Amino acid sequence: MGYELNRKICDLIPYEPISGDYSIRLDANESPESFPPEITQQIKTAVDSICFNRYPDPYAKELISAFAEYYNIDPTLVTAGNGSDELIFLIESAFLEKGDKMLVVSPDFSMYSFYSSICEVECDTFYKDNTLNIDVDSLINRINTTNIKLLIFSNPCNPTGQGITAQQAQRLISSVNALVVLDEAYMDFWDQSLINQVNSFSNLIVLRTASKAVGSAALRLGFAISNRTVSDAIKAVKSPYNVNSISQAIGTIIYRNKEYLTSRQKMIVRNKEKLYNELVKISEKQVDFIVYKSFANFIFIKTPYGKEIFDYLRDNSIVIRHMGEYIRITAGTDYEIDRVVCCIREFFSR
Ligand SMILES: *Cc1c(COP(=O)(O)O)cnc(C)c1O
């Protein structure tokens, strides 16, 4: 007798984020600061009234109502998830059948294709052009000629920071028969959202998360927004108590602090501009250091020195993300930006 893991999982290794104690973390696109005392006080009060012996509200009504009010959308079109990661997995496993094919773009968020392999769904890749942009016409053509049932991509894109406009996205969605999952994890930093247009499409799911601009990665809160038919289907296939009571209670409070959230998001966008401008100055003196414009809260850079820069920064207690010939740096606080830029200058002047 004996048991062997099947082939799709036997070689997988558990996800390991960069671990260790670093003084500056610019690797995961999180918000640079936690909540101020006024908000943490509201949170403590709310946690005090949770019934810990009871299951959470399966439809997270209060949370969704606060989320929908924040974005000025219809709450009946929203489903809450345990992070948008849960929703991505759920959508890929439920909205595709055996033999169906999905499409991802590259470079993009790697979890999309990872989950497809667990779901045993075939997954094709559409490559962006060498400016890292999506050629919308050839993407439409690819979907329609290769029988793609689901397209998923992030807009603006993690890791490139680039994006397609709302108008381009509308044209894409209305030109294909596939379900389009538009992951707007970073759209709070840009203004090209389709979150309030889901009723115009039979084939659109917009994803949002509380982990980035909303500064609540610890809570694991994601949201799927789509027309009523698709939305009811997501609610029907999700696990009943997927979002715990603590996250529901705290998330409700956070989305109700609209002024605080929007002003902090503006601050992050200003910091991103500053980081971009400083990095561009470095690139003007440095061939092999190409800085891309970004609509998100991070900057993407192409450089053959990626690994060396990553190591040098880590030795200075700063972590960023390194991926092959690219690095990605989250826009942190003013101080963090000064530190990372200073260290990169030092790296090149050695
Ligand atoms: C960070 C990120 C997410 C993850 O969101 P969670 O809600 O924390 O699971 C989803 N999509 C993209 C593109 C991201 O960068």
XYZ file of C-alpha atoms and ligand atoms in Angstrom:
365
model
C 0.000 0.000 0.000
C 1.165 3.523 -0.599
C -0.008 6.869 -1.791
C 1.603 9.073 -4.403
C 0.730 12.675 -5.142
C -0.711 13.175 -8.615
C 1.373 14.750 -11.339
C -0.199 18.209 -11.255
C 0.744 18.734 -7.610
C 3.725 16.477 -6.926
C 6.341 19.056 -7.927
C 4.694 22.138 -6.422
C 6.358 23.959 -3.582
C 4.478 26.185 -1.106
C 4.527 29.928 -1.862
C 7.335 31.658 0.038
C 7.104 35.417 0.255
C 10.393 37.207 0.921
C 10.792 36.513 4.629
C 13.000 38.074 7.262
C 13.124 41.386 9.052
C 13.764 44.267 6.680
C 13.450 47.887 7.622
C 11.888 48.845 4.272
C 9.461 46.570 2.403
C 8.761 47.608 -1.160
C 8.174 44.113 -2.558
C 4.431 43.435 -2.310
C 2.670 46.661 -3.407
C 1.072 47.067 -0.005
C 0.035 50.429 1.378
C 2.988 52.000 3.246
C 1.197 52.581 6.544
C -1.448 51.106 8.817
C -4.546 52.983 10.004
C -4.508 56.050 12.286
C -5.769 55.826 15.904
C -9.270 57.193 15.110
C -9.870 54.260 12.772
C -8.197 51.594 14.930
C -10.447 52.750 17.781
C -13.549 52.173 15.638
C -12.131 48.760 14.737
C -11.617 47.770 18.391
C -15.178 48.711 19.237
C -16.511 46.666 16.325
C -14.410 43.613 17.205
C -15.823 43.762 20.759
C -19.334 43.095 19.489
C -18.528 40.059 17.291
C -20.299 36.819 18.229
C -17.330 34.472 18.049
C -19.502 31.380 18.511
C -21.509 32.118 15.361
C -20.688 31.606 11.709
C -20.205 34.796 9.708
C -22.854 36.313 7.450
C -22.476 34.181 4.284
C -23.212 37.161 2.023
C -21.229 39.760 4.000
C -24.119 42.217 3.588
C -22.783 45.065 5.739
C -19.329 44.841 4.208
C -20.698 44.746 0.669
C -22.999 47.640 1.387
C -20.023 49.738 2.610
C -17.942 48.647 -0.416
C -20.776 49.427 -2.859
C -21.396 52.805 -1.296
C -17.701 53.633 -1.502
C -17.670 52.927 -5.257
C -21.217 54.117 -5.838
C -22.427 50.833 -7.325
C -25.354 48.429 -6.807
C -24.544 46.080 -3.867
C -26.543 43.203 -5.383
C -23.877 42.925 -8.092
C -21.040 42.371 -5.606
C -19.659 39.148 -4.078
C -17.052 39.230 -1.313
C -14.163 36.787 -1.232
C -11.346 35.774 1.076
C -8.975 37.970 -0.913
C -9.382 38.274 -4.669
C -7.109 35.242 -4.870
C -10.012 33.099 -3.661
C -12.290 34.634 -6.284
C -9.781 34.044 -9.091
C -9.523 30.354 -8.176
C -13.291 30.096 -7.806
C -14.060 31.762 -11.151
C -11.521 29.667 -13.067
C -12.789 26.442 -11.528
C -16.512 27.166 -11.831
C -16.872 29.140 -15.080
C -14.821 26.711 -17.170
C -15.602 23.114 -18.020
C -13.311 20.232 -18.791
C -11.741 20.833 -22.206
C -12.307 24.606 -22.134
C -9.398 26.899 -22.781
C -8.515 30.144 -21.037
C -6.080 32.899 -21.941
C -3.679 34.985 -19.895
C -1.431 37.787 -21.084
C 2.271 38.026 -20.325
C 3.816 39.551 -18.351
C 0.977 39.621 -15.799
C 0.014 38.337 -12.325
C 1.276 34.742 -12.152
C -1.565 33.315 -10.040
C -3.965 33.280 -13.003
C -2.118 30.539 -14.839
C -1.070 28.790 -11.633
C -4.710 28.189 -10.663
C -5.569 27.018 -14.172
C -3.164 24.122 -13.787
C -4.822 23.106 -10.510
C -8.232 23.321 -12.226
C -6.843 21.198 -15.100
C -7.866 23.836 -17.588
C -5.769 24.505 -20.649
C -4.231 27.970 -20.492
C -2.739 29.845 -23.464
C -0.564 32.945 -23.268
C -0.854 36.146 -25.297
C 2.403 38.105 -25.216
C 2.451 41.876 -24.895
C 4.446 43.910 -27.390
C 7.962 45.118 -26.584
C 6.623 48.313 -24.999
C 4.753 45.952 -22.610
C 1.382 47.092 -23.958
C -1.545 44.949 -25.076
C -2.382 45.175 -28.769
C -6.151 45.049 -28.286
C -7.008 44.142 -31.880
C -4.694 41.185 -31.996
C -5.898 40.070 -28.565
C -9.514 40.122 -29.821
C -8.458 38.196 -32.881
C -6.602 35.617 -30.804
C -9.604 35.022 -28.516
C -12.021 34.641 -31.405
C -9.833 32.384 -33.532
C -8.616 30.010 -30.823
C -11.916 29.377 -29.036
C -10.970 30.990 -25.738
C -13.694 30.729 -23.065
C -12.147 32.968 -20.415
C -9.648 35.828 -20.499
C -8.159 37.154 -17.282
C -5.730 40.036 -16.910
C -4.894 42.858 -14.531
C -5.582 46.474 -15.478
C -3.484 48.392 -14.647
C -1.093 45.493 -14.843
C 0.941 43.968 -12.051
C 3.911 43.881 -12.632
C 4.260 46.351 -15.539
C 2.150 49.249 -14.222
C 0.789 49.765 -17.759
C -2.850 49.527 -18.699
C -5.504 49.745 -21.374
C -8.071 52.535 -21.282
C -11.692 51.956 -20.293
C -12.638 52.519 -23.915
C -10.197 49.856 -25.136
C -11.427 47.461 -22.452
C -15.053 48.033 -23.512
C -14.178 47.320 -27.118
C -12.350 44.137 -26.116
C -15.198 42.845 -23.945
C -17.893 43.576 -26.516
C -15.895 41.945 -29.327
C -15.497 38.476 -27.805
C -17.713 35.618 -26.643
C -15.370 34.737 -23.799
C -15.908 35.693 -20.169
C -13.536 38.588 -19.420
C -12.201 38.828 -15.859
C -10.779 42.293 -15.409
C -8.610 42.378 -12.296
C -8.653 46.003 -11.160
C -6.493 45.412 -8.066
C -4.692 48.747 -8.708
C -7.491 50.749 -10.336
C -7.868 52.984 -7.247
C -4.662 54.609 -8.495
C -6.018 55.200 -12.021
C -9.311 56.369 -13.527
C -10.128 53.828 -16.228
C -12.385 51.489 -14.260
C -15.325 49.515 -15.618
C -16.665 48.802 -12.119
C -19.844 50.785 -12.769
C -20.434 49.342 -16.226
C -20.886 45.655 -15.452
C -24.568 45.807 -16.379
C -23.666 46.732 -19.946
C -21.954 43.369 -20.515
C -23.069 39.751 -20.258
C -19.440 38.597 -20.043
C -17.603 40.838 -17.594
C -16.381 40.247 -14.050
C -14.435 43.079 -12.392
C -12.234 42.151 -9.425
C -11.230 44.524 -6.646
C -9.172 43.994 -3.512
C -8.725 45.695 -0.144
C -5.059 44.632 -0.110
C -3.428 47.469 -2.024
C -4.911 50.987 -2.161
C -7.285 50.232 0.709
C -4.358 49.242 2.929
C -5.911 46.068 4.364
C -3.841 43.155 3.068
C -4.070 41.599 6.538
C -7.842 41.167 6.240
C -7.889 39.171 2.982
C -10.813 40.884 1.282
C -11.551 40.711 -2.426
C -14.662 41.566 -4.417
C -16.190 40.384 -7.691
C -18.561 42.742 -9.501
C -20.648 41.582 -12.458
C -24.170 41.604 -13.857
C -26.873 39.932 -11.773
C -26.830 36.570 -13.561
C -23.073 36.114 -13.247
C -23.077 37.548 -9.745
C -25.736 35.081 -8.571
C -23.684 32.249 -10.076
C -20.563 33.343 -8.162
C -22.569 33.486 -4.935
C -23.963 30.023 -5.643
C -20.568 28.378 -6.131
C -18.562 30.078 -3.377
C -18.097 28.324 -0.076
C -20.787 29.565 2.314
C -18.706 31.223 5.036
C -15.739 32.340 2.958
C -15.185 35.733 4.616
C -14.703 35.620 8.384
C -16.625 37.876 10.779
C -13.565 39.851 11.872
C -12.651 40.808 8.317
C -16.275 41.652 7.535
C -16.553 43.934 10.569
C -13.231 45.665 10.058
C -13.623 45.956 6.280
C -17.013 47.625 6.774
C -15.416 50.301 8.945
C -12.535 50.856 6.566
C -14.696 51.373 3.475
C -16.856 53.817 5.459
C -13.804 56.023 6.052
C -13.999 57.280 2.502
C -12.254 60.600 2.997
C -9.308 59.020 4.732
C -8.954 56.358 2.030
C -9.121 58.746 -0.885
C -6.664 61.208 0.623
C -4.185 58.439 1.391
C -4.544 57.111 -2.150
C -3.734 60.571 -3.492
C -0.657 60.635 -1.268
C 0.455 57.247 -2.652
C -0.024 58.462 -6.237
C 2.119 61.531 -5.467
C 4.784 59.276 -3.974
C 4.665 57.049 -7.043
C 5.271 60.110 -9.245
C 8.216 61.057 -7.066
C 9.676 57.541 -7.213
C 9.201 57.518 -10.990
C 10.898 60.903 -11.452
C 13.872 59.899 -9.283
C 14.309 56.594 -11.102
C 14.078 58.334 -14.475
C 16.955 60.584 -13.366
C 19.016 57.473 -12.688
C 18.063 55.999 -16.060
C 19.252 59.136 -17.852
C 22.791 58.410 -16.673
C 22.562 54.678 -16.885
C 22.075 52.653 -20.028
C 20.483 49.273 -19.292
C 18.089 50.803 -16.754
C 14.720 51.345 -18.418
C 11.939 52.815 -16.266
C 8.312 52.317 -17.326
C 5.559 54.791 -16.677
C 3.048 53.402 -14.185
C -0.671 53.787 -13.462
C -0.315 51.765 -10.246
C 1.545 52.184 -6.920
C 4.826 50.693 -8.090
C 7.458 51.179 -10.768
C 8.662 48.479 -13.143
C 12.227 48.593 -14.427
C 14.062 46.591 -17.042
C 17.704 46.022 -16.233
C 20.275 43.251 -16.555
C 21.482 44.222 -13.054
C 18.187 43.178 -11.440
C 19.638 40.427 -9.292
C 22.620 42.559 -8.181
C 20.387 45.542 -7.340
C 18.029 43.259 -5.430
C 20.936 41.779 -3.426
C 22.519 45.181 -2.793
C 19.233 46.623 -1.503
C 18.582 43.563 0.653
C 22.025 43.976 2.234
C 20.800 47.490 3.096
C 17.622 46.074 4.652
C 15.378 47.093 1.742
C 13.346 44.485 -0.160
C 11.941 44.908 -3.650
C 10.724 42.358 -6.180
C 13.127 40.811 -8.682
C 11.863 38.871 -11.733
C 14.456 37.887 -14.302
C 15.489 40.960 -16.265
C 13.038 43.177 -14.375
C 12.648 44.673 -10.925
C 9.505 46.133 -9.378
C 9.569 48.717 -6.596
C 6.488 49.662 -4.554
C 5.980 53.371 -3.867
C 6.397 53.579 -0.088
C 6.602 56.635 2.151
C 8.685 59.702 1.275
C 11.469 58.429 3.499
C 11.398 54.937 1.949
C 11.592 56.404 -1.544
C 14.590 58.539 -0.572
C 16.316 55.466 0.889
C 15.724 53.141 -2.044
C 16.702 55.764 -4.624
C 19.826 56.640 -2.656
C 20.852 52.977 -2.453
C 20.310 52.414 -6.182
C 22.500 55.478 -6.918
C 25.135 54.043 -4.583
C 24.894 50.709 -6.382
C 25.680 52.319 -9.729
C 28.432 54.580 -8.409
C 30.490 51.730 -6.897
C -2.098 41.812 -5.082
C -2.923 41.373 -6.238
C -4.065 40.600 -6.047
C -4.303 39.947 -4.735
O -5.341 40.376 -4.080
P -5.788 39.703 -2.714
O -7.121 40.341 -2.574
O -4.803 40.139 -1.679
O -5.862 38.232 -2.872
C -4.846 40.278 -7.138
N -4.503 40.674 -8.371
C -3.394 41.385 -8.585
C -3.038 41.781 -9.965
C -2.567 41.748 -7.528
O -1.434 42.406 -7.755
